[in-house]
Every structure is written in structure tokens, then in C-alpha cells.
Amino acid sequence: MKPAFRSPLRWSQVTPRPLWLNRRSLIAGLGASALAGSALARDYPASRHSTDEAPNSFEEITNYNNFYEFGWNKDDPARYAHALTTDPWAIEIGGLVDRPGSYDLADVLKGQVLEERICRFRCVEAWSMVIPWIGFELAGLLNRVGVQPGAKYVAFQTLLRPGEMPGQRGGGIDWPYVEGLRLDEAMNPLTILATGLYGEEMPKQNGAPIRLVVPWKYGFKSIKSIVRITLTAEQPPTTWQALQPREYGFYANVNPEVDHPRWSQATERRISSSLFAGRQETLMFNGYADEVAGLYAGMDLSVNY
Ligand SMILES: Nc1nc2c(c(=O)[nH]1)N[C@H]1C(S)=C(S)[C@@H](COP(=O)(O)O)O[C@H]1N2
Ligand SMILES: [Mo]
């Protein structure tokens, strides 16, 4: 079997130093709350790199976001997410598990190995980035709570708190945001729960304090600010599929051969400050086919989009 990642390469080796320093002072300015969450990101031993492409800058990753709980514009999350209270935080884990309950964040992290995962991230809207996440394999948590034999899917739910999430006071989406994976997708080593990026705790606009990252699927599967994880026998409803079933499916695997009804998925626009950045070809399963194509053997991917 091929290893899922190439040789270790830390983000600090691929990010210009002035950017790092700049960001350090920015985070220092956040004070106590940043310190309180520092265990979410700093103590990670390994860095695994699953793309040769250079990561996007911290500024790009934290200023161009989709987080509709804070508004529909790409700069709304950076503008409004600071109001989100992320401590205390707990995840209700239930359904077909041996040890259901409310796990506070420290408990969720207990025994899990945080590592850096530098990977491609491709939105269904056809823009993309490379992001150096900090996180741990979802499988580690699922194994700890004990998945029962009847479980076939994992359902996720985002926080519902309209007082702090202005987008939830408006229409368009049936809040809270929900997502789901097949159990074998959830158990794949590429699927992580991320608690940080660029070596620091997760910025609020990116889904603090803990969010899913499924690098071979369109970005909307990577649900942010998770408060509930439920193991189910039936395929759970997901926000975008419920909203526009013709345009967004349950699987949402990155696939350059299956177009969105309103645009092509063959190419993507890498978010970049360079004036010369053009479009690049989108890769099957976002470049992770060696690791995940086997999950879909025999399935018609144009039907199961
Ligand atoms: N709860 C929640 N999770 C979400 C979203 C959202 O609006 N709400 N947007 C999704 C979409 S469409 C994308 S592309 C990614 C964006 O993640 P990023 O802002 O960290 O790049 O988050 C996904 N997770
Ligand atoms: Mo997206």
C-alpha cells in the first residue's frame, strides 16, 4: 500500500519568515484566550505533507472564507466570527456508540495525536487553497467512543447560537448546518478533526475550536465548529443536499469529470495574491485518488455526486 503522505515538511520551511513573525505578533495580541487554547495546536510531533504545492498564507486562509453562520460574503467570517465563544466547548457524541455522552474539548482531544497536515482544499465553487492544518484522525475519536456494529454513517452538527452567529438570524439555510460521511470515509486516515492551522489554535472564521477536514471532498463537507457527532444506520441529511439536491450530493467527491449544473469542475482558481495566478486543472479526488478511490469501487460517480 502506498503511504498517504510524502516526506515531512513543516509549514515554517515553506512560508516566508516575515509572514510567520507578523502572524506571531498578531496572535500574541490576542492575549489570554489564545493562550488558553494553545494546547489545541502547539504540541504536535509530526508534520505530514500530502502536496508539493506551497501553502496559502495565513492572511489568505483567514480572510477568504465560507462560514454562512456569519454571512454570505467571503470576508464576513473574518469580520464577525470574533464574537463566537469557543470556551467552554463540548461535543455531544451519541447514536450507535458504546460510550455516548457530552465530551468537553479537552476530553475529545485526550489520547489523540495532533499532527500537521498540509493538504489541498477545494471548494465546490471552484476556488482552492493549500492549508497547513493541525489535527488528528477522526478514526481515533470514533474508536475511543466505540462504534457499534449497526453504525454505517457519521452525522455532524455545527453550533446553533444565533446570538453570536448573525447569519443564523437570517434565512437561506435551515440551521444548524449539518453534514455526514459514510463510516468508511470517516475512518479513512485522511479524514481529520482539525483544531488549528499554521501551528496555532483554529481561527474562529475557520471553524474554531474544532472542525472536520475531508481533503478529497468539496469544502462544504468539512463542517466547522462541531457540537454533535452521531453514529447512525441511515444516511443523514446534509445542509447543501437538502437545499439543492440537484446541485449538491451527499458524496461531494472532488471530480473534474462531473460538472456542477451551473459551472465546470474541470479547473480551479488557486487563491493567490499573484496577478499571474491562472486556473489549474482539478485532480480526481482532489489528488488523493491513491488513498480513497477504493472506497467508491463499482459506484457510478456521476449518479453519486
Ligand atoms: N458550519 C459550517 N461549516 C462550513 C461552512 C459553513 O458555512 N458553515 N462552509 C463550508 C464551505 S462551503 C467551505 S468551502 C469550507 C470553507 O472553509 P474555510 O473557510 O476554512 O476555507 O467550510 C465548510 N464548512
Ligand atoms: Mo465551499
XYZ file of N, CA and C in Angstrom, residues 63-301:
717
model
N -8.973 35.163 5.603
C -9.743 36.313 5.113
C -10.648 36.002 3.937
N -10.569 34.783 3.439
C -11.422 34.359 2.316
C -12.084 33.062 2.765
N -13.280 33.173 3.320
C -13.899 32.013 3.978
C -15.352 31.839 3.583
N -15.805 30.596 3.677
C -17.240 30.310 3.683
C -17.606 29.830 5.077
N -18.440 30.611 5.739
C -18.948 30.243 7.073
C -20.242 31.030 7.194
N -21.300 30.440 6.603
C -22.534 31.187 6.370
C -23.223 31.606 7.661
N -22.863 30.982 8.785
C -23.378 31.423 10.078
C -23.006 32.880 10.352
N -21.969 33.365 9.649
C -21.520 34.746 9.861
C -21.791 35.632 8.656
N -22.485 35.118 7.656
C -22.811 35.937 6.491
C -22.427 35.236 5.200
N -22.863 35.796 4.080
C -22.699 35.140 2.785
C -21.474 35.612 2.019
N -20.854 36.695 2.469
C -19.673 37.196 1.756
C -18.406 36.550 2.288
N -17.394 36.459 1.420
C -16.143 35.782 1.794
C -15.421 36.493 2.938
N -15.674 37.792 3.118
C -14.994 38.497 4.216
C -15.876 38.643 5.457
N -17.106 38.156 5.413
C -17.972 38.232 6.599
C -17.427 37.423 7.782
N -16.966 36.174 7.563
C -16.472 35.412 8.723
C -15.320 36.111 9.439
N -14.370 36.653 8.681
C -13.245 37.347 9.326
C -13.741 38.558 10.112
N -14.814 39.148 9.632
C -15.328 40.358 10.270
C -16.142 40.051 11.529
N -16.908 38.958 11.520
C -17.885 38.743 12.589
C -17.605 37.561 13.515
N -16.727 36.648 13.111
C -16.582 35.425 13.907
C -15.888 35.655 15.246
N -15.218 36.800 15.429
C -14.539 37.056 16.706
C -15.520 37.001 17.874
N -16.812 37.225 17.613
C -17.821 37.246 18.687
C -18.167 35.845 19.187
N -17.692 34.828 18.499
C -18.053 33.453 18.874
C -17.320 33.011 20.148
N -18.075 32.518 21.119
C -17.482 31.972 22.346
C -17.120 30.515 22.089
N -15.829 30.186 22.200
C -15.398 28.819 21.899
C -14.882 28.091 23.141
N -14.948 28.743 24.288
C -14.518 28.134 25.542
C -15.480 28.586 26.629
N -16.249 27.696 27.267
C -16.201 26.232 27.144
C -16.796 25.731 25.824
N -16.410 24.483 25.470
C -16.918 23.836 24.273
C -17.040 22.342 24.536
N -18.140 21.779 24.110
C -18.321 20.336 24.286
C -18.919 19.744 23.013
N -18.655 18.485 22.769
C -19.283 17.755 21.670
C -20.128 16.639 22.260
N -21.385 16.624 21.849
C -22.300 15.563 22.253
C -22.095 14.400 21.279
N -21.596 13.290 21.778
C -21.350 12.133 20.909
C -22.394 11.069 21.239
N -23.148 10.637 20.226
C -24.231 9.712 20.530
C -24.600 8.832 19.360
N -25.774 8.262 19.448
C -26.214 7.297 18.450
C -25.610 5.942 18.742
N -25.174 5.257 17.680
C -24.722 3.870 17.811
C -23.267 3.791 18.275
N -23.039 4.250 19.514
C -21.703 4.173 20.119
C -21.809 3.547 21.509
N -20.702 2.947 21.964
C -20.693 2.294 23.268
C -20.641 3.287 24.419
N -19.973 4.427 24.195
C -19.791 5.392 25.284
C -20.299 6.767 24.877
N -21.634 6.916 24.786
C -22.195 8.212 24.418
C -22.010 9.211 25.561
N -22.132 10.491 25.229
C -22.066 11.494 26.292
C -21.621 12.833 25.763
N -21.574 13.786 26.689
C -21.076 15.114 26.353
C -19.593 15.154 26.709
N -18.757 15.311 25.700
C -17.310 15.314 25.915
C -16.815 16.747 25.788
N -16.217 17.278 26.861
C -15.670 18.622 26.659
C -14.411 18.530 25.807
N -14.013 19.686 25.281
C -12.989 19.666 24.242
C -11.704 18.977 24.695
N -11.302 19.233 25.944
C -10.080 18.595 26.445
C -10.236 17.073 26.427
N -11.446 16.614 26.716
C -11.713 15.183 26.732
C -11.714 14.609 25.312
N -12.245 15.383 24.377
C -12.232 14.948 22.970
C -10.793 14.726 22.508
N -9.899 15.610 22.961
C -8.500 15.575 22.496
C -7.665 14.522 23.224
N -8.176 14.044 24.360
C -7.394 13.149 25.201
C -6.932 11.917 24.423
N -5.634 11.692 24.423
C -5.082 10.497 23.791
C -4.914 10.600 22.281
N -5.368 11.684 21.680
C -5.238 11.819 20.224
C -3.903 12.488 19.889
N -3.296 12.065 18.797
C -2.013 12.634 18.393
C -2.248 13.753 17.382
N -1.935 14.968 17.814
C -2.069 16.095 16.889
C -0.896 16.089 15.921
N -1.191 16.338 14.663
C -0.108 16.490 13.698
C -0.471 17.535 12.671
N 0.539 17.997 11.977
C 0.296 18.951 10.902
C -0.019 18.180 9.632
N -1.059 18.616 8.927
C -1.450 18.008 7.658
C -1.558 19.120 6.626
N -0.610 19.158 5.746
C -0.654 20.173 4.692
C -1.371 19.571 3.497
N -2.553 20.070 3.182
C -3.276 19.445 2.075
C -4.079 20.441 1.252
N -4.400 19.982 0.042
C -5.238 20.794 -0.848
C -6.652 20.866 -0.290
N -7.292 21.998 -0.543
C -8.664 22.228 -0.094
C -9.400 22.852 -1.263
N -10.461 22.191 -1.741
C -11.105 22.602 -2.995
C -12.590 22.840 -2.742
N -13.023 24.093 -2.874
C -14.435 24.426 -2.700
C -15.206 24.068 -3.959
N -16.466 23.697 -3.783
C -17.339 23.357 -4.907
C -17.526 24.560 -5.850
N -17.246 25.755 -5.321
C -17.345 26.966 -6.151
C -16.157 27.125 -7.105
N -15.207 26.187 -7.045
C -14.062 26.130 -7.952
C -12.924 27.076 -7.599
N -12.808 27.444 -6.325
C -11.557 28.050 -5.839
C -10.878 27.042 -4.922
N -9.587 27.218 -4.714
C -8.872 26.256 -3.878
C -7.727 26.931 -3.131
N -7.269 26.231 -2.122
C -6.106 26.670 -1.336
C -5.300 25.432 -0.955
N -4.105 25.685 -0.395
C -3.351 24.638 0.299
C -3.233 25.105 1.742
N -3.672 24.250 2.674
C -3.802 24.693 4.062
C -3.027 23.763 4.996
N -2.179 24.330 5.864
C -1.452 23.504 6.855
C -2.260 23.362 8.149
N -3.128 22.362 8.151
C -3.989 22.126 9.311
C -3.196 21.508 10.450
N -3.700 21.659 11.669
C -3.275 20.850 12.807
C -4.497 20.036 13.219
N -4.323 18.734 13.379
C -5.491 17.945 13.758
C -5.126 16.504 14.044
N -6.153 15.700 14.192
C -5.945 14.272 14.476
C -6.989 13.469 13.722
N -6.709 12.195 13.542
C -7.615 11.376 12.745
C -8.948 11.172 13.468
N -10.019 11.417 12.725
C -11.363 11.198 13.282
C -11.499 9.757 13.777
N -10.859 8.826 13.078
C -10.933 7.410 13.469
C -10.498 7.214 14.919
N -9.514 7.993 15.369
C -9.023 7.866 16.741
C -10.123 8.144 17.755
N -10.916 9.173 17.476
C -12.014 9.516 18.395
C -13.131 8.477 18.307
N -13.453 8.068 17.078
C -14.552 7.100 16.911
C -14.198 5.779 17.591
N -12.936 5.370 17.456
C -12.533 4.127 18.117
C -12.609 4.254 19.628
N -12.317 5.428 20.130
C -12.343 5.629 21.580
C -13.760 5.547 22.131
N -14.731 6.095 21.399
C -16.102 6.047 21.927
C -16.794 4.728 21.581
N -16.195 3.960 20.689
C -16.715 2.629 20.405
C -17.875 2.635 19.426
N -17.580 2.352 18.176
C -18.625 2.328 17.151
C -19.315 0.969 17.184
N -20.642 0.992 17.285
C -21.394 -0.270 17.339
C -21.585 -0.847 15.942
N -21.786 -2.172 15.854
C -21.830 -2.848 14.548
C -22.877 -2.293 13.579
N -23.999 -1.790 14.094
C -25.046 -1.307 13.194
C -24.759 0.044 12.560
N -23.706 0.729 13.012
C -23.428 2.086 12.510
C -22.884 2.035 11.085
N -23.441 2.867 10.203
C -22.974 2.923 8.823
C -22.580 4.336 8.391
N -23.031 5.327 9.150
C -22.768 6.742 8.813
C -22.401 7.517 10.067
N -21.752 8.666 9.828
C -21.455 9.590 10.915
C -22.065 10.943 10.552
N -22.922 11.459 11.440
C -23.562 12.756 11.225
C -22.905 13.802 12.117
N -22.744 15.004 11.565
C -22.097 16.102 12.299
C -23.022 17.310 12.329
N -22.933 18.075 13.396
C -23.761 19.277 13.520
C -22.930 20.435 14.057
N -23.157 21.604 13.473
C -22.489 22.832 13.929
C -23.296 23.481 15.050
N -22.627 24.281 15.831
C -23.263 25.072 16.890
C -24.463 25.869 16.348
N -25.536 25.907 17.127
C -26.677 26.792 16.836
C -26.690 27.873 17.914
N -26.288 29.070 17.558
C -26.236 30.148 18.555
C -26.431 31.493 17.846
N -27.692 31.774 17.455
C -27.956 32.979 16.657
C -27.481 34.265 17.327
N -27.407 34.264 18.663
C -26.941 35.470 19.358
C -25.516 35.841 18.988
N -24.707 34.828 18.636
C -23.313 35.098 18.263
C -23.063 34.874 16.777
N -24.045 34.312 16.093
C -23.874 33.988 14.675
C -24.946 34.724 13.865
N -24.613 35.917 13.391
C -25.627 36.761 12.755
C -26.294 36.101 11.545
N -25.572 35.241 10.840
C -26.153 34.571 9.677
C -27.319 33.667 10.069
N -27.289 33.156 11.307
C -28.372 32.270 11.762
C -29.643 33.033 12.094
N -29.569 34.355 12.087
C -30.779 35.149 12.300
C -31.478 35.410 10.972
N -30.838 34.995 9.886
C -31.417 35.179 8.557
C -31.813 33.846 7.956
N -32.459 33.909 6.812
C -32.935 32.693 6.164
C -31.904 32.115 5.211
N -32.376 31.272 4.324
C -31.491 30.666 3.319
C -31.113 29.249 3.682
N -30.643 29.057 4.906
C -30.242 27.724 5.354
C -31.094 27.345 6.556
N -31.438 26.068 6.646
C -32.189 25.537 7.775
C -31.165 25.185 8.859
N -30.905 26.135 9.760
C -29.862 25.937 10.786
C -30.285 24.897 11.817
N -29.343 24.228 12.451
C -27.891 24.319 12.282
C -27.397 23.600 11.021
N -26.215 24.012 10.584
C -25.514 23.367 9.471
C -25.214 21.915 9.873
N -25.536 20.997 8.973
C -25.272 19.573 9.251
C -24.520 18.936 8.088
N -23.747 17.928 8.391
C -23.014 17.177 7.366
C -22.956 15.709 7.759
N -22.425 14.900 6.854
C -22.329 13.478 7.143
C -21.331 12.778 6.253
N -20.838 11.653 6.737
C -19.926 10.801 5.980
C -20.371 9.360 6.121
N -20.050 8.547 5.127
C -20.172 7.110 5.312
C -19.110 6.700 6.334
N -19.368 5.631 7.108
C -18.435 5.257 8.172
C -17.024 4.985 7.635
N -16.937 4.330 6.457
C -15.585 4.034 5.946
C -14.863 5.312 5.516
N -15.601 6.326 5.065
C -14.982 7.618 4.751
C -14.487 8.282 6.030
N -15.317 8.178 7.077
C -14.964 8.802 8.359
C -13.726 8.146 8.962
N -13.567 6.853 8.722
C -12.436 6.099 9.287
C -11.170 6.213 8.448
N -11.258 6.779 7.244
C -10.069 6.897 6.400
C -9.033 7.814 7.066
N -7.747 7.419 7.000
C -6.717 8.227 7.678
C -6.616 9.677 7.180
N -7.123 9.960 6.000
C -7.075 11.355 5.520
C -8.106 12.237 6.213
N -9.120 11.638 6.827
C -10.190 12.416 7.456
C -9.767 12.835 8.853
N -9.679 14.138 9.071
C -9.229 14.620 10.385
C -10.233 15.572 11.021
N -10.142 15.646 12.334
C -10.745 16.750 13.075
C -9.610 17.736 13.304
N -9.787 18.953 12.808
C -8.716 19.945 12.891
C -9.005 20.930 14.013
N -7.952 21.210 14.787
C -8.075 22.147 15.909
C -7.179 23.361 15.712
N -6.507 23.422 14.582
C -5.645 24.570 14.358
C -5.152 24.621 12.937
N -4.414 25.681 12.647
C -3.704 25.771 11.367
C -2.495 26.673 11.558
N -1.511 26.499 10.736
C -0.254 27.237 10.880
C 0.279 27.160 12.313
N 0.125 25.999 12.938
C 0.739 25.782 14.247
C 0.045 26.470 15.400
N -1.086 27.072 15.165
C -1.804 27.777 16.233
C -3.232 27.252 16.316
N -3.925 27.619 17.390
C -5.312 27.178 17.517
C -6.136 27.699 16.338
N -7.245 27.034 16.092
C -8.060 27.336 14.918
C -8.614 28.764 14.977
N -8.367 29.572 13.938
C -9.028 30.880 13.875
C -10.546 30.670 13.829
N -11.270 31.594 14.446
C -12.721 31.394 14.540
C -13.378 31.323 13.170
N -12.912 32.112 12.230
C -13.529 32.101 10.901
C -13.293 30.787 10.161
N -12.318 29.994 10.626
C -12.046 28.696 10.002
C -12.708 27.532 10.730
N -13.510 27.841 11.767
C -14.277 26.766 12.389
C -13.844 26.372 13.783
N -13.349 27.351 14.555
C -12.934 27.085 15.930
C -14.107 26.531 16.752
N -13.791 25.738 17.777
C -12.448 25.256 18.114
C -12.096 23.941 17.419
N -13.070 23.335 16.739
C -12.795 22.032 16.118
C -13.714 21.845 14.924
N -13.120 21.451 13.795
C -13.885 21.268 12.556
C -13.353 20.044 11.820
N -14.206 19.560 10.918
C -13.842 18.421 10.103
C -13.012 18.898 8.897
N -12.059 18.055 8.435
C -11.382 18.294 7.158
C -11.357 16.977 6.391
N -11.995 16.991 5.220
C -12.061 15.802 4.352
C -11.477 16.220 3.009
N -10.151 16.060 2.821
C -9.474 16.751 1.723
C -9.850 16.284 0.308
N -10.473 15.115 0.169
C -10.819 14.668 -1.185
C -12.246 15.073 -1.579
N -12.931 15.756 -0.680
C -14.307 16.180 -0.960
C -14.396 17.700 -1.052
N -15.447 18.172 -1.735
C -15.660 19.609 -1.798
C -15.764 20.186 -0.388
N -15.321 21.442 -0.278
C -15.151 22.077 1.032
C -16.371 22.057 1.916
N -17.567 22.049 1.326
C -18.756 22.137 2.182
C -18.942 20.923 3.077
N -18.263 19.786 2.738
C -18.340 18.621 3.627
C -17.557 18.855 4.931
N -16.587 19.779 4.883
C -15.689 19.985 6.028
C -16.328 20.939 7.029
N -17.284 20.427 7.749
C -18.157 21.218 8.638
C -17.374 21.816 9.814
N -17.726 23.050 10.124
C -16.996 23.828 11.140
C -17.688 23.807 12.507
N -16.924 24.150 13.528
C -17.447 24.416 14.885
C -18.461 23.356 15.306
N -17.964 22.121 15.402
C -18.819 20.948 15.620
C -19.237 20.807 17.084
N -20.534 20.580 17.327
C -21.038 20.346 18.693
C -21.711 18.984 18.850
N -21.928 18.276 17.741
C -22.616 16.997 17.854
C -22.086 16.019 16.797
N -21.812 14.794 17.228
C -21.396 13.721 16.321
C -22.273 12.515 16.649
N -22.976 12.011 15.646
C -23.936 10.933 15.885
C -23.692 9.796 14.898
N -23.517 8.595 15.407
C -23.365 7.407 14.565
C -24.750 6.871 14.232
N -25.010 6.668 12.941
C -26.355 6.290 12.514
C -26.320 5.094 11.573
N -27.471 4.444 11.445
C -27.616 3.348 10.490
C -28.031 3.879 9.124
N -28.729 5.022 9.118
C -29.242 5.597 7.861
C -28.396 6.793 7.451
N -28.358 7.055 6.157
C -27.632 8.214 5.643
C -28.274 9.499 6.188
N -27.480 10.335 6.854
C -28.064 11.534 7.475
C -28.269 12.659 6.458
N -29.216 13.564 6.747
C -29.390 14.721 5.865
C -28.175 15.640 5.959
N -27.860 16.331 4.865
C -26.754 17.284 4.849
C -27.259 18.610 4.292
N -26.708 19.693 4.795
C -27.259 21.026 4.533
C -27.394 21.346 3.054
N -26.336 21.156 2.278
C -26.390 21.594 0.877
C -27.207 20.658 0.019
N -27.187 19.371 0.348
C -28.029 18.432 -0.395
C -29.496 18.730 -0.138
N -29.830 19.063 1.117
C -31.223 19.386 1.443
C -31.676 20.644 0.705
N -30.740 21.577 0.546
C -31.062 22.867 -0.064
C -31.207 22.767 -1.583
N -30.290 22.063 -2.236
C -30.249 21.984 -3.702
C -29.815 20.583 -4.127
N -30.693 19.600 -4.004
C -30.271 18.205 -4.245
C -29.759 17.945 -5.668
N -30.181 18.746 -6.606
C -29.728 18.553 -7.979
C -28.279 19.034 -8.150
N -27.872 19.985 -7.308
C -26.554 20.602 -7.456
C -25.510 20.036 -6.498
N -25.959 19.577 -5.318
C -25.024 19.117 -4.301
C -25.474 17.777 -3.762
N -24.580 16.780 -3.860
C -24.932 15.445 -3.410
C -24.380 15.155 -2.031
N -24.663 13.937 -1.556
C -24.138 13.504 -0.261
C -22.630 13.259 -0.346
N -22.180 12.685 -1.481
C -20.765 12.303 -1.570
C -19.865 13.505 -1.761
N -20.181 14.347 -2.757
C -19.415 15.577 -2.993
C -17.915 15.318 -3.121
N -17.546 14.200 -3.758
C -16.131 13.963 -4.024
C -15.655 14.897 -5.121
N -14.478 15.476 -4.944
C -13.925 16.342 -5.980
C -13.741 15.509 -7.250
N -14.356 15.965 -8.342
C -14.344 15.174 -9.573
C -14.390 16.105 -10.786
N -13.241 16.217 -11.488
C -13.192 17.144 -12.627
C -14.088 16.716 -13.785
N -14.565 15.457 -13.751
C -15.381 14.957 -14.861
C -16.879 15.123 -14.628
N -17.262 15.492 -13.438
C -18.689 15.698 -13.150
C -18.901 17.175 -12.833
N -19.480 17.885 -13.783
C -19.648 19.318 -13.609
C -20.811 19.639 -12.674
N -20.704 20.772 -12.020
C -21.850 21.358 -11.340
C -22.821 21.797 -12.439
N -24.137 21.701 -12.203
C -25.074 22.069 -13.270
C -24.857 23.485 -13.814
N -24.230 24.367 -13.014
C -24.064 25.752 -13.457
C -22.633 26.145 -13.774
N -21.667 25.267 -13.562
C -20.285 25.580 -13.931
C -19.454 24.314 -14.038
N -18.304 24.454 -14.701
C -17.393 23.326 -14.880
C -16.599 23.075 -13.596
N -16.315 21.813 -13.336
C -15.428 21.477 -12.225
C -14.060 21.008 -12.731
N -13.774 21.198 -14.022
C -12.532 20.692 -14.600
C -11.308 21.470 -14.128
N -11.497 22.743 -13.792
C -10.371 23.559 -13.346
C -10.754 24.318 -12.076
N -9.740 24.911 -11.465
C -9.968 25.655 -10.230
C -9.072 26.885 -10.184
N -9.469 27.836 -9.386
C -8.708 29.071 -9.200
C -8.040 29.020 -7.831
N -6.711 28.871 -7.833
C -5.976 28.868 -6.569
C -5.944 30.281 -6.011
N -6.449 30.428 -4.799
C -6.435 31.754 -4.171
C -4.977 32.192 -4.033
N -4.675 33.380 -4.528
C -3.290 33.824 -4.585
C -3.235 35.334 -4.717
N -2.173 35.890 -4.171
C -2.005 37.338 -4.305
C -1.313 37.676 -5.621
N -0.825 36.636 -6.316
C -0.113 36.895 -7.563
C -1.073 37.271 -8.686
N -0.710 38.295 -9.409
C -1.526 38.737 -10.541
C -1.510 37.698 -11.652
N -0.478 36.851 -11.642
C -0.299 35.916 -12.752
C -0.869 34.539 -12.462
N -1.470 34.389 -11.301
C -2.017 33.080 -10.954
C -3.194 32.768 -11.880
N -3.061 31.683 -12.606
C -4.140 31.314 -13.512
C -4.969 30.200 -12.919
N -5.750 29.573 -13.781
C -6.506 28.413 -13.314
C -5.648 27.182 -13.457
N -5.884 26.204 -12.636
C -5.158 24.948 -12.757
C -6.161 23.807 -12.835
N -5.683 22.674 -13.348
C -6.575 21.535 -13.505
C -6.965 20.971 -12.147
N -8.215 20.622 -12.019
C -8.680 19.948 -10.812
C -8.357 18.468 -10.933
N -7.869 17.876 -9.839
C -7.472 16.472 -9.839
C -8.607 15.605 -9.298
N -8.679 14.379 -9.850
C -9.670 13.411 -9.355
C -9.471 13.204 -7.849
N -10.547 13.231 -7.106
C -10.496 13.136 -5.642
C -9.507 14.164 -5.072
N -9.409 15.288 -5.740
C -8.544 16.390 -5.299
C -7.079 15.963 -5.169
N -6.691 14.930 -5.931
C -5.308 14.454 -5.878
C -5.085 13.307 -4.906
N -6.142 12.840 -4.253
C -5.991 11.789 -3.243
C -6.582 10.450 -3.694
N -6.611 10.240 -5.018
C -7.220 9.013 -5.553
C -6.531 7.748 -5.021
N -5.194 7.773 -4.891
C -4.496 6.575 -4.406
C -5.023 6.144 -3.047
N -5.389 7.120 -2.233
C -5.826 6.829 -0.870
C -7.311 6.477 -0.777
N -8.145 7.043 -1.684
C -9.588 6.928 -1.439
C -10.422 6.348 -2.584
N -9.838 6.194 -3.774
C -10.663 5.719 -4.898
C -11.316 4.374 -4.572
N -10.607 3.533 -3.829
C -11.133 2.221 -3.485
C -12.432 2.258 -2.693
N -12.686 3.372 -2.015
C -13.933 3.494 -1.237
C -15.151 3.490 -2.150
N -14.930 3.818 -3.432
C -16.064 4.015 -4.346
C -16.045 3.023 -5.500
N -15.310 1.913 -5.324
C -15.213 0.900 -6.377
C -16.618 0.445 -6.778
N -16.881 0.441 -8.074
C -18.160 -0.057 -8.560
C -19.286 0.961 -8.499
N -19.040 2.127 -7.935
C -20.097 3.143 -7.854
C -20.046 4.057 -9.071
N -21.207 4.450 -9.568
C -21.271 5.429 -10.652
C -21.166 6.830 -10.021
N -19.998 7.450 -10.239
C -19.739 8.721 -9.550
C -20.511 9.894 -10.147
